[in-house]
Amino acid sequence: MSAAAPSPAAGAAPDAAPGREAVASAYQRFEPRAYLRNNYAPPRGDLRSPDGVGPWKLRCLAQTFATGEVSGRTLIDIGSGPTIYQLLSACTHFEDITMTDFLEVNRQELGLWLREEPGAFDWSMYSQHVCLIEGKGESWQEKEHQLRARVKRVLHIDVHQPQPLGAGNLAPLPADALVSAFCLEAVSPDLPSFQRALDHITTLLRPGGHLLLIGALEESWYLAGEARLVVVPVCKEEVMEALVRSGYEVRDLRTYIMPACLQTGVDDVKGIFFAWAQKKEGV
């Protein structure tokens, strides 16, 4: 979700920093609960239809983790935002999970759920759905308990910095895997910034490690309460090219077309992409 800051990245084009400053400024008005209502409550949060966007994302993640190839000890979730669904299948395969976000309000929202505090967003429908599609006989309460136990820290991140987690961070590096959902395109003012951000987070991943990347296709803006956030529009081919340039072998790349019934006026997204990529040795 949010992982942007105003300071320029190394090697950035001269006009790139003002664009990132505008992004960072806009995110100061980001409202986590409004974002969650817009995207994770009905109609987009209705998981009963297998054709919905929520079930599609959860299937992509569950099917990829079910291969057994994406596993290890450590995983970092890049730009978690206020959401946890992207880790429900991951938590079975990694014992040390780091969640991250640029915004303190999002880190606070995550903390409410991780500590099971009153007023935390209810993710139980997502947890139930993941248990259903994984088919292991696990209860949703067991799933959530495991995820809470395996998230070891929630850290600040800035994907526009060459060291996204900063010097002396507490995350064990390099990680065995990265997950990132709706982050890089949402905090990058242009394609070169998107590419640099991908390059930066790739430094956190060990050679041979895996990246699972979910993002918006052909989106230029979205709403989160009073905030109207600008997004760099990307297509499937541009995502593929960016991953290859950052030193990945693309193992899988799927797309979902947003149906008219889920185009609710909170953004202009045309679809969603899911990419599974493996960092090449020597990168």
mmCIF file of N, CA and C in Angstrom, residues 202 205-209 243-244 246-250 277-283:
data_model
loop_
_atom_site.group_PDB
_atom_site.id
_atom_site.type_symbol
_atom_site.label_atom_id
_atom_site.label_comp_id
_atom_site.label_asym_id
_atom_site.label_seq_id
_atom_site.Cartn_x
_atom_site.Cartn_y
_atom_site.Cartn_z
ATOM 1 N N THR A 202 14.209 -5.236 -4.358
ATOM 2 C CA THR A 202 14.887 -6.464 -4.770
ATOM 3 C C THR A 202 16.175 -6.676 -3.986
ATOM 4 N N LEU A 205 15.980 -9.114 -1.036
ATOM 5 C CA LEU A 205 15.669 -10.506 -1.335
ATOM 6 C C LEU A 205 16.940 -11.273 -1.695
ATOM 7 N N ARG A 206 17.073 -12.463 -1.175
ATOM 8 C CA ARG A 206 18.254 -13.280 -1.496
ATOM 9 C C ARG A 206 18.178 -13.773 -2.945
ATOM 10 N N PRO A 207 19.334 -14.000 -3.585
ATOM 11 C CA PRO A 207 19.319 -14.633 -4.907
ATOM 12 C C PRO A 207 18.613 -15.980 -4.838
ATOM 13 N N GLY A 208 17.751 -16.230 -5.804
ATOM 14 C CA GLY A 208 16.949 -17.442 -5.791
ATOM 15 C C GLY A 208 15.659 -17.308 -5.019
ATOM 16 N N GLY A 209 15.498 -16.190 -4.307
ATOM 17 C CA GLY A 209 14.276 -15.954 -3.545
ATOM 18 C C GLY A 209 13.126 -15.541 -4.449
ATOM 19 N N LEU A 243 10.053 -6.424 -14.135
ATOM 20 C CA LEU A 243 10.575 -7.568 -13.383
ATOM 21 C C LEU A 243 11.839 -8.131 -14.025
ATOM 22 N N VAL A 244 11.847 -8.246 -15.330
ATOM 23 C CA VAL A 244 13.020 -8.762 -16.031
ATOM 24 C C VAL A 244 14.202 -7.803 -15.839
ATOM 25 N N SER A 246 14.783 -5.921 -13.373
ATOM 26 C CA SER A 246 15.268 -5.983 -11.991
ATOM 27 C C SER A 246 15.936 -7.306 -11.668
ATOM 28 N N GLY A 247 16.047 -8.183 -12.661
ATOM 29 C CA GLY A 247 16.804 -9.414 -12.463
ATOM 30 C C GLY A 247 15.986 -10.619 -12.058
ATOM 31 N N TYR A 248 14.720 -10.642 -12.455
ATOM 32 C CA TYR A 248 13.848 -11.760 -12.109
ATOM 33 C C TYR A 248 13.561 -12.648 -13.319
ATOM 34 N N GLU A 249 13.322 -13.917 -13.022
ATOM 35 C CA GLU A 249 12.666 -14.818 -13.963
ATOM 36 C C GLU A 249 11.195 -14.829 -13.590
ATOM 37 N N VAL A 250 10.331 -14.478 -14.530
ATOM 38 C CA VAL A 250 8.903 -14.437 -14.246
ATOM 39 C C VAL A 250 8.340 -15.845 -14.376
ATOM 40 N N ALA A 277 7.644 -14.110 -9.341
ATOM 41 C CA ALA A 277 8.952 -13.950 -9.979
ATOM 42 C C ALA A 277 10.042 -14.446 -9.043
ATOM 43 N N GLN A 278 11.093 -15.000 -9.630
ATOM 44 C CA GLN A 278 12.219 -15.521 -8.850
ATOM 45 C C GLN A 278 13.473 -14.760 -9.202
ATOM 46 N N LYS A 279 14.146 -14.259 -8.161
ATOM 47 C CA LYS A 279 15.361 -13.490 -8.355
ATOM 48 C C LYS A 279 16.482 -14.388 -8.857
ATOM 49 N N LYS A 280 17.110 -13.973 -9.943
ATOM 50 C CA LYS A 280 18.161 -14.784 -10.551
ATOM 51 C C LYS A 280 19.402 -14.784 -9.670
ATOM 52 N N GLU A 281 20.135 -15.877 -9.713
ATOM 53 C CA GLU A 281 21.407 -15.946 -9.006
ATOM 54 C C GLU A 281 22.376 -14.927 -9.594
ATOM 55 N N GLY A 282 23.155 -14.302 -8.727
ATOM 56 C CA GLY A 282 24.135 -13.321 -9.164
ATOM 57 C C GLY A 282 23.580 -11.930 -9.308
ATOM 58 N N VAL A 283 22.297 -11.716 -8.998
ATOM 59 C CA VAL A 283 21.683 -10.379 -9.096
ATOM 60 C C VAL A 283 21.764 -9.706 -7.739
#
